[in-house]
Amino acid sequence: MDNTPQIVVLNGMHRSGTMLFSRLINAFPDTYIIKDGIRIPWIFFRVESGDNFLYPRDCYRKPPFPLQLSKSISDLVLFKKILLDELDYLKLPKSLYSALLNMINNCEEKESYSNFFQRFFLKIAQETNAKTVGVKNTHMFQYAHEMLEIFPNMKWVNIIRDVRGWYCSTKVSHTLNVVSSALLWNKAASLLLAENINKQRQIYLTFDELIMSRTKTLKKVCDFLNMNFVIDDEWIEKLNLTENDGT
């Protein structure tokens, strides 16, 4: 598609620094990242399974069919419902919300998932005047290679946190016990480390890097995204990472 923006997926487990990183990337010029939504593999499996994949971490299960984003949307009514629910959750600026709402409502029969989401990201770029747009996702590790194959203008940033810090943080906001937490973390780490495809379009960061070496890490990300943007300690110090909703 003409004028297609660069798409970035920020992926990690919950409580791994993805929110902090999405806010840092959103501070870059000509960049717009949506937080906590539009998990394309999860949306695909929810529609194709008749809404059986109810939670993002359900995607760790081996689905009964491959991720085929080039196929036509099978249930347009369910697809629109899921996307509209996502849109309501995202708390987007009014103009962007209205533009995406109109686009979803006008999605037609026989459109493929891949074509729709290319148009979706293009619409975000047009409404925000951004050259790089993207989403912050969780629990999508094993679908990186399929996503990168189907979206040639996409890059993928994986973030992982040491299991000890992750579990301590998870205890504060989730009810997972030690055993289920360990199994979940091991599954995510194994999938992340096993990913060997499209390495030139993936980058791997740790939570410690984001906290201890923020300037160096963001420079690394700028190079990865081909952004001609100077990052220094003074710029970092002046950042306001508070969202419009006060969080």
PDB file of N, CA and C in Angstrom, residues 129-213:
ATOM      1  N   ASN A 129      -0.552  11.959  12.031  1.00  0.00           N
ATOM      2  CA  ASN A 129       0.631  12.469  11.310  1.00  0.00           C
ATOM      3  C   ASN A 129       1.912  11.749  11.738  1.00  0.00           C
ATOM      4  N   ALA A 130       1.790  10.466  12.018  1.00  0.00           N
ATOM      5  CA  ALA A 130       2.935   9.672  12.461  1.00  0.00           C
ATOM      6  C   ALA A 130       3.507   8.857  11.301  1.00  0.00           C
ATOM      7  N   LYS A 131       4.815   8.682  11.314  1.00  0.00           N
ATOM      8  CA  LYS A 131       5.484   7.833  10.330  1.00  0.00           C
ATOM      9  C   LYS A 131       5.687   6.414  10.863  1.00  0.00           C
ATOM     10  N   THR A 132       5.689   6.292  12.187  1.00  0.00           N
ATOM     11  CA  THR A 132       5.790   4.989  12.834  1.00  0.00           C
ATOM     12  C   THR A 132       4.615   4.837  13.781  1.00  0.00           C
ATOM     13  N   VAL A 133       3.850   3.777  13.598  1.00  0.00           N
ATOM     14  CA  VAL A 133       2.702   3.510  14.469  1.00  0.00           C
ATOM     15  C   VAL A 133       2.827   2.084  14.988  1.00  0.00           C
ATOM     16  N   GLY A 134       2.128   1.795  16.053  1.00  0.00           N
ATOM     17  CA  GLY A 134       2.241   0.445  16.577  1.00  0.00           C
ATOM     18  C   GLY A 134       1.337   0.183  17.751  1.00  0.00           C
ATOM     19  N   VAL A 135       1.550  -0.986  18.349  1.00  0.00           N
ATOM     20  CA  VAL A 135       0.731  -1.436  19.469  1.00  0.00           C
ATOM     21  C   VAL A 135       1.622  -2.044  20.540  1.00  0.00           C
ATOM     22  N   LYS A 136       1.183  -1.912  21.787  1.00  0.00           N
ATOM     23  CA  LYS A 136       1.810  -2.614  22.894  1.00  0.00           C
ATOM     24  C   LYS A 136       0.971  -3.849  23.182  1.00  0.00           C
ATOM     25  N   ASN A 137       1.568  -5.014  23.028  1.00  0.00           N
ATOM     26  CA  ASN A 137       0.865  -6.279  23.227  1.00  0.00           C
ATOM     27  C   ASN A 137       1.481  -7.073  24.376  1.00  0.00           C
ATOM     28  N   THR A 138       0.756  -8.076  24.831  1.00  0.00           N
ATOM     29  CA  THR A 138       1.307  -9.053  25.769  1.00  0.00           C
ATOM     30  C   THR A 138       0.992 -10.454  25.264  1.00  0.00           C
ATOM     31  N   HIS A 139       1.892 -11.397  25.563  1.00  0.00           N
ATOM     32  CA  HIS A 139       1.661 -12.825  25.335  1.00  0.00           C
ATOM     33  C   HIS A 139       1.521 -13.215  23.858  1.00  0.00           C
ATOM     34  N   MET A 140       2.235 -12.549  22.974  1.00  0.00           N
ATOM     35  CA  MET A 140       2.147 -12.865  21.549  1.00  0.00           C
ATOM     36  C   MET A 140       3.458 -13.428  20.997  1.00  0.00           C
ATOM     37  N   PHE A 141       4.353 -13.934  21.857  1.00  0.00           N
ATOM     38  CA  PHE A 141       5.705 -14.303  21.459  1.00  0.00           C
ATOM     39  C   PHE A 141       5.762 -15.233  20.253  1.00  0.00           C
ATOM     40  N   GLN A 142       4.939 -16.300  20.253  1.00  0.00           N
ATOM     41  CA  GLN A 142       5.123 -17.326  19.225  1.00  0.00           C
ATOM     42  C   GLN A 142       4.580 -16.949  17.856  1.00  0.00           C
ATOM     43  N   TYR A 143       4.003 -15.747  17.733  1.00  0.00           N
ATOM     44  CA  TYR A 143       3.421 -15.364  16.448  1.00  0.00           C
ATOM     45  C   TYR A 143       4.237 -14.301  15.721  1.00  0.00           C
ATOM     46  N   ALA A 144       5.433 -14.021  16.230  1.00  0.00           N
ATOM     47  CA  ALA A 144       6.251 -12.972  15.615  1.00  0.00           C
ATOM     48  C   ALA A 144       6.566 -13.284  14.157  1.00  0.00           C
ATOM     49  N   HIS A 145       7.017 -14.515  13.871  1.00  0.00           N
ATOM     50  CA  HIS A 145       7.452 -14.806  12.499  1.00  0.00           C
ATOM     51  C   HIS A 145       6.301 -14.739  11.509  1.00  0.00           C
ATOM     52  N   GLU A 146       5.091 -15.198  11.904  1.00  0.00           N
ATOM     53  CA  GLU A 146       3.951 -15.117  10.992  1.00  0.00           C
ATOM     54  C   GLU A 146       3.543 -13.669  10.744  1.00  0.00           C
ATOM     55  N   MET A 147       3.580 -12.871  11.809  1.00  0.00           N
ATOM     56  CA  MET A 147       3.221 -11.460  11.662  1.00  0.00           C
ATOM     57  C   MET A 147       4.215 -10.732  10.778  1.00  0.00           C
ATOM     58  N   LEU A 148       5.496 -10.998  10.959  1.00  0.00           N
ATOM     59  CA  LEU A 148       6.525 -10.326  10.165  1.00  0.00           C
ATOM     60  C   LEU A 148       6.473 -10.765   8.707  1.00  0.00           C
ATOM     61  N   GLU A 149       6.078 -11.997   8.464  1.00  0.00           N
ATOM     62  CA  GLU A 149       5.949 -12.479   7.088  1.00  0.00           C
ATOM     63  C   GLU A 149       4.792 -11.801   6.364  1.00  0.00           C
ATOM     64  N   ILE A 150       3.704 -11.589   7.077  1.00  0.00           N
ATOM     65  CA  ILE A 150       2.508 -11.063   6.416  1.00  0.00           C
ATOM     66  C   ILE A 150       2.530  -9.535   6.321  1.00  0.00           C
ATOM     67  N   PHE A 151       3.279  -8.866   7.237  1.00  0.00           N
ATOM     68  CA  PHE A 151       3.375  -7.406   7.225  1.00  0.00           C
ATOM     69  C   PHE A 151       4.827  -7.014   6.971  1.00  0.00           C
ATOM     70  N   PRO A 152       5.207  -6.773   5.723  1.00  0.00           N
ATOM     71  CA  PRO A 152       6.605  -6.458   5.407  1.00  0.00           C
ATOM     72  C   PRO A 152       7.099  -5.152   6.010  1.00  0.00           C
ATOM     73  N   ASN A 153       6.190  -4.277   6.422  1.00  0.00           N
ATOM     74  CA  ASN A 153       6.555  -2.988   7.008  1.00  0.00           C
ATOM     75  C   ASN A 153       6.524  -3.019   8.541  1.00  0.00           C
ATOM     76  N   MET A 154       6.541  -4.225   9.125  1.00  0.00           N
ATOM     77  CA  MET A 154       6.451  -4.375  10.575  1.00  0.00           C
ATOM     78  C   MET A 154       7.805  -4.724  11.182  1.00  0.00           C
ATOM     79  N   LYS A 155       8.049  -4.184  12.384  1.00  0.00           N
ATOM     80  CA  LYS A 155       9.188  -4.594  13.205  1.00  0.00           C
ATOM     81  C   LYS A 155       8.666  -4.975  14.591  1.00  0.00           C
ATOM     82  N   TRP A 156       9.457  -5.814  15.261  1.00  0.00           N
ATOM     83  CA  TRP A 156       8.960  -6.455  16.487  1.00  0.00           C
ATOM     84  C   TRP A 156       9.972  -6.235  17.609  1.00  0.00           C
ATOM     85  N   VAL A 157       9.521  -5.675  18.731  1.00  0.00           N
ATOM     86  CA  VAL A 157      10.381  -5.446  19.892  1.00  0.00           C
ATOM     87  C   VAL A 157       9.921  -6.358  21.026  1.00  0.00           C
ATOM     88  N   ASN A 158      10.777  -7.286  21.445  1.00  0.00           N
ATOM     89  CA  ASN A 158      10.460  -8.211  22.532  1.00  0.00           C
ATOM     90  C   ASN A 158      11.109  -7.743  23.821  1.00  0.00           C
ATOM     91  N   ILE A 159      10.341  -7.730  24.895  1.00  0.00           N
ATOM     92  CA  ILE A 159      10.836  -7.302  26.195  1.00  0.00           C
ATOM     93  C   ILE A 159      10.645  -8.428  27.204  1.00  0.00           C
ATOM     94  N   ILE A 160      11.683  -8.731  27.949  1.00  0.00           N
ATOM     95  CA  ILE A 160      11.590  -9.801  28.944  1.00  0.00           C
ATOM     96  C   ILE A 160      12.178  -9.311  30.261  1.00  0.00           C
ATOM     97  N   ARG A 161      11.627  -9.788  31.347  1.00  0.00           N
ATOM     98  CA  ARG A 161      12.056  -9.393  32.689  1.00  0.00           C
ATOM     99  C   ARG A 161      12.513 -10.616  33.467  1.00  0.00           C
ATOM    100  N   ASP A 162      13.558 -10.439  34.279  1.00  0.00           N
ATOM    101  CA  ASP A 162      14.031 -11.521  35.134  1.00  0.00           C
ATOM    102  C   ASP A 162      12.858 -12.086  35.941  1.00  0.00           C
ATOM    103  N   VAL A 163      12.788 -13.409  36.022  1.00  0.00           N
ATOM    104  CA  VAL A 163      11.626 -14.062  36.616  1.00  0.00           C
ATOM    105  C   VAL A 163      11.392 -13.647  38.063  1.00  0.00           C
ATOM    106  N   ARG A 164      12.451 -13.343  38.809  1.00  0.00           N
ATOM    107  CA  ARG A 164      12.275 -12.970  40.223  1.00  0.00           C
ATOM    108  C   ARG A 164      11.569 -11.619  40.349  1.00  0.00           C
ATOM    109  N   GLY A 165      12.040 -10.642  39.584  1.00  0.00           N
ATOM    110  CA  GLY A 165      11.391  -9.338  39.609  1.00  0.00           C
ATOM    111  C   GLY A 165       9.987  -9.402  39.030  1.00  0.00           C
ATOM    112  N   TRP A 166       9.840 -10.205  37.977  1.00  0.00           N
ATOM    113  CA  TRP A 166       8.517 -10.333  37.350  1.00  0.00           C
ATOM    114  C   TRP A 166       7.508 -10.919  38.323  1.00  0.00           C
ATOM    115  N   TYR A 167       7.883 -11.977  39.042  1.00  0.00           N
ATOM    116  CA  TYR A 167       6.941 -12.614  39.968  1.00  0.00           C
ATOM    117  C   TYR A 167       6.568 -11.673  41.114  1.00  0.00           C
ATOM    118  N   CYS A 168       7.557 -10.948  41.660  1.00  0.00           N
ATOM    119  CA  CYS A 168       7.268 -10.003  42.744  1.00  0.00           C
ATOM    120  C   CYS A 168       6.287  -8.926  42.274  1.00  0.00           C
ATOM    121  N   SER A 169       6.472  -8.448  41.049  1.00  0.00           N
ATOM    122  CA  SER A 169       5.569  -7.442  40.501  1.00  0.00           C
ATOM    123  C   SER A 169       4.194  -8.029  40.218  1.00  0.00           C
ATOM    124  N   THR A 170       4.169  -9.258  39.723  1.00  0.00           N
ATOM    125  CA  THR A 170       2.908  -9.918  39.384  1.00  0.00           C
ATOM    126  C   THR A 170       2.067 -10.165  40.623  1.00  0.00           C
ATOM    127  N   LYS A 171       2.698 -10.497  41.738  1.00  0.00           N
ATOM    128  CA  LYS A 171       1.966 -10.766  42.975  1.00  0.00           C
ATOM    129  C   LYS A 171       1.125  -9.577  43.406  1.00  0.00           C
ATOM    130  N   VAL A 172       1.593  -8.375  43.083  1.00  0.00           N
ATOM    131  CA  VAL A 172       0.904  -7.158  43.504  1.00  0.00           C
ATOM    132  C   VAL A 172      -0.428  -7.003  42.786  1.00  0.00           C
ATOM    133  N   SER A 173      -0.481  -7.387  41.503  1.00  0.00           N
ATOM    134  CA  SER A 173      -1.661  -7.065  40.698  1.00  0.00           C
ATOM    135  C   SER A 173      -2.397  -8.275  40.139  1.00  0.00           C
ATOM    136  N   HIS A 174      -1.874  -9.501  40.359  1.00  0.00           N
ATOM    137  CA  HIS A 174      -2.530 -10.694  39.830  1.00  0.00           C
ATOM    138  C   HIS A 174      -2.627 -11.757  40.921  1.00  0.00           C
ATOM    139  N   THR A 175      -3.459 -12.755  40.672  1.00  0.00           N
ATOM    140  CA  THR A 175      -3.688 -13.797  41.671  1.00  0.00           C
ATOM    141  C   THR A 175      -3.013 -15.114  41.310  1.00  0.00           C
ATOM    142  N   LEU A 176      -2.096 -15.127  40.331  1.00  0.00           N
ATOM    143  CA  LEU A 176      -1.413 -16.356  39.944  1.00  0.00           C
ATOM    144  C   LEU A 176      -0.558 -16.865  41.099  1.00  0.00           C
ATOM    145  N   ASN A 177      -0.584 -18.191  41.329  1.00  0.00           N
ATOM    146  CA  ASN A 177       0.272 -18.746  42.369  1.00  0.00           C
ATOM    147  C   ASN A 177       1.667 -19.006  41.817  1.00  0.00           C
ATOM    148  N   VAL A 178       2.567 -19.468  42.676  1.00  0.00           N
ATOM    149  CA  VAL A 178       3.963 -19.630  42.287  1.00  0.00           C
ATOM    150  C   VAL A 178       4.113 -20.595  41.120  1.00  0.00           C
ATOM    151  N   VAL A 179       3.434 -21.741  41.192  1.00  0.00           N
ATOM    152  CA  VAL A 179       3.581 -22.774  40.166  1.00  0.00           C
ATOM    153  C   VAL A 179       3.069 -22.289  38.818  1.00  0.00           C
ATOM    154  N   SER A 180       1.845 -21.736  38.793  1.00  0.00           N
ATOM    155  CA  SER A 180       1.285 -21.270  37.519  1.00  0.00           C
ATOM    156  C   SER A 180       2.095 -20.105  36.964  1.00  0.00           C
ATOM    157  N   SER A 181       2.619 -19.251  37.855  1.00  0.00           N
ATOM    158  CA  SER A 181       3.462 -18.142  37.404  1.00  0.00           C
ATOM    159  C   SER A 181       4.734 -18.652  36.748  1.00  0.00           C
ATOM    160  N   ALA A 182       5.382 -19.643  37.384  1.00  0.00           N
ATOM    161  CA  ALA A 182       6.616 -20.206  36.842  1.00  0.00           C
ATOM    162  C   ALA A 182       6.379 -20.853  35.482  1.00  0.00           C
ATOM    163  N   LEU A 183       5.282 -21.586  35.368  1.00  0.00           N
ATOM    164  CA  LEU A 183       4.956 -22.241  34.097  1.00  0.00           C
ATOM    165  C   LEU A 183       4.716 -21.207  33.001  1.00  0.00           C
ATOM    166  N   LEU A 184       4.009 -20.136  33.342  1.00  0.00           N
ATOM    167  CA  LEU A 184       3.701 -19.091  32.365  1.00  0.00           C
ATOM    168  C   LEU A 184       4.978 -18.390  31.913  1.00  0.00           C
ATOM    169  N   TRP A 185       5.853 -18.040  32.859  1.00  0.00           N
ATOM    170  CA  TRP A 185       7.098 -17.357  32.519  1.00  0.00           C
ATOM    171  C   TRP A 185       7.995 -18.254  31.673  1.00  0.00           C
ATOM    172  N   ASN A 186       8.121 -19.533  32.049  1.00  0.00           N
ATOM    173  CA  ASN A 186       8.955 -20.470  31.285  1.00  0.00           C
ATOM    174  C   ASN A 186       8.450 -20.638  29.860  1.00  0.00           C
ATOM    175  N   LYS A 187       7.135 -20.678  29.703  1.00  0.00           N
ATOM    176  CA  LYS A 187       6.554 -20.810  28.368  1.00  0.00           C
ATOM    177  C   LYS A 187       6.913 -19.598  27.509  1.00  0.00           C
ATOM    178  N   ALA A 188       6.752 -18.403  28.079  1.00  0.00           N
ATOM    179  CA  ALA A 188       7.054 -17.180  27.338  1.00  0.00           C
ATOM    180  C   ALA A 188       8.534 -17.089  26.997  1.00  0.00           C
ATOM    181  N   ALA A 189       9.401 -17.388  27.977  1.00  0.00           N
ATOM    182  CA  ALA A 189      10.842 -17.295  27.744  1.00  0.00           C
ATOM    183  C   ALA A 189      11.294 -18.297  26.694  1.00  0.00           C
ATOM    184  N   SER A 190      10.743 -19.501  26.745  1.00  0.00           N
ATOM    185  CA  SER A 190      11.109 -20.532  25.761  1.00  0.00           C
ATOM    186  C   SER A 190      10.719 -20.110  24.352  1.00  0.00           C
ATOM    187  N   LEU A 191       9.537 -19.542  24.217  1.00  0.00           N
ATOM    188  CA  LEU A 191       9.075 -19.094  22.902  1.00  0.00           C
ATOM    189  C   LEU A 191       9.929 -17.942  22.394  1.00  0.00           C
ATOM    190  N   LEU A 192      10.297 -17.054  23.287  1.00  0.00           N
ATOM    191  CA  LEU A 192      11.121 -15.911  22.901  1.00  0.00           C
ATOM    192  C   LEU A 192      12.492 -16.363  22.428  1.00  0.00           C
ATOM    193  N   LEU A 193      13.132 -17.250  23.183  1.00  0.00           N
ATOM    194  CA  LEU A 193      14.483 -17.682  22.862  1.00  0.00           C
ATOM    195  C   LEU A 193      14.520 -18.598  21.641  1.00  0.00           C
ATOM    196  N   ALA A 194      13.397 -19.251  21.354  1.00  0.00           N
ATOM    197  CA  ALA A 194      13.356 -20.167  20.215  1.00  0.00           C
ATOM    198  C   ALA A 194      13.126 -19.459  18.891  1.00  0.00           C
ATOM    199  N   GLU A 195      12.771 -18.185  18.938  1.00  0.00           N
ATOM    200  CA  GLU A 195      12.455 -17.435  17.717  1.00  0.00           C
ATOM    201  C   GLU A 195      13.735 -17.100  16.949  1.00  0.00           C
ATOM    202  N   ASN A 196      13.885 -17.689  15.753  1.00  0.00           N
ATOM    203  CA  ASN A 196      15.102 -17.494  14.955  1.00  0.00           C
ATOM    204  C   ASN A 196      14.828 -16.925  13.569  1.00  0.00           C
ATOM    205  N   ILE A 197      13.605 -16.540  13.303  1.00  0.00           N
ATOM    206  CA  ILE A 197      13.223 -16.090  11.967  1.00  0.00           C
ATOM    207  C   ILE A 197      13.103 -14.566  11.951  1.00  0.00           C
ATOM    208  N   ASN A 198      13.487 -13.969  10.829  1.00  0.00           N
ATOM    209  CA  ASN A 198      13.384 -12.519  10.660  1.00  0.00           C
ATOM    210  C   ASN A 198      14.125 -11.750  11.760  1.00  0.00           C
ATOM    211  N   LYS A 199      15.312 -12.214  12.093  1.00  0.00           N
ATOM    212  CA  LYS A 199      16.050 -11.580  13.178  1.00  0.00           C
ATOM    213  C   LYS A 199      16.384 -10.121  12.898  1.00  0.00           C
ATOM    214  N   GLN A 200      16.544  -9.765  11.627  1.00  0.00           N
ATOM    215  CA  GLN A 200      16.876  -8.381  11.302  1.00  0.00           C
ATOM    216  C   GLN A 200      15.700  -7.446  11.561  1.00  0.00           C
ATOM    217  N   ARG A 201      14.516  -8.000  11.792  1.00  0.00           N
ATOM    218  CA  ARG A 201      13.337  -7.179  12.056  1.00  0.00           C
ATOM    219  C   ARG A 201      12.805  -7.381  13.475  1.00  0.00           C
ATOM    220  N   GLN A 202      13.635  -7.988  14.323  1.00  0.00           N
ATOM    221  CA  GLN A 202      13.301  -8.146  15.728  1.00  0.00           C
ATOM    222  C   GLN A 202      14.444  -7.643  16.590  1.00  0.00           C
ATOM    223  N   ILE A 203      14.099  -7.144  17.761  1.00  0.00           N
ATOM    224  CA  ILE A 203      15.096  -6.716  18.728  1.00  0.00           C
ATOM    225  C   ILE A 203      14.656  -7.220  20.102  1.00  0.00           C
ATOM    226  N   TYR A 204      15.624  -7.545  20.943  1.00  0.00           N
ATOM    227  CA  TYR A 204      15.341  -8.109  22.251  1.00  0.00           C
ATOM    228  C   TYR A 204      15.894  -7.185  23.330  1.00  0.00           C
ATOM    229  N   LEU A 205      15.047  -6.791  24.257  1.00  0.00           N
ATOM    230  CA  LEU A 205      15.432  -5.909  25.351  1.00  0.00           C
ATOM    231  C   LEU A 205      15.042  -6.548  26.676  1.00  0.00           C
ATOM    232  N   THR A 206      15.711  -6.110  27.738  1.00  0.00           N
ATOM    233  CA  THR A 206      15.343  -6.576  29.074  1.00  0.00           C
ATOM    234  C   THR A 206      14.828  -5.407  29.907  1.00  0.00           C
ATOM    235  N   PHE A 207      14.071  -5.728  30.917  1.00  0.00           N
ATOM    236  CA  PHE A 207      13.558  -4.724  31.828  1.00  0.00           C
ATOM    237  C   PHE A 207      14.710  -3.968  32.502  1.00  0.00           C
ATOM    238  N   ASP A 208      15.765  -4.694  32.849  1.00  0.00           N
ATOM    239  CA  ASP A 208      16.918  -4.055  33.482  1.00  0.00           C
ATOM    240  C   ASP A 208      17.535  -2.991  32.576  1.00  0.00           C
ATOM    241  N   GLU A 209      17.604  -3.272  31.268  1.00  0.00           N
ATOM    242  CA  GLU A 209      18.141  -2.286  30.329  1.00  0.00           C
ATOM    243  C   GLU A 209      17.302  -1.011  30.325  1.00  0.00           C
ATOM    244  N   LEU A 210      15.980  -1.181  30.369  1.00  0.00           N
ATOM    245  CA  LEU A 210      15.088  -0.023  30.349  1.00  0.00           C
ATOM    246  C   LEU A 210      15.281   0.853  31.581  1.00  0.00           C
ATOM    247  N   ILE A 211      15.574   0.224  32.718  1.00  0.00           N
ATOM    248  CA  ILE A 211      15.695   0.959  33.968  1.00  0.00           C
ATOM    249  C   ILE A 211      17.106   1.514  34.172  1.00  0.00           C
ATOM    250  N   MET A 212      18.118   0.673  33.934  1.00  0.00           N
ATOM    251  CA  MET A 212      19.494   1.027  34.297  1.00  0.00           C
ATOM    252  C   MET A 212      20.248   1.754  33.179  1.00  0.00           C
ATOM    253  N   SER A 213      19.877   1.505  31.926  1.00  0.00           N
ATOM    254  CA  SER A 213      20.612   2.085  30.790  1.00  0.00           C
ATOM    255  C   SER A 213      19.622   2.667  29.785  1.00  0.00           C
TER     256      SER A 213
END
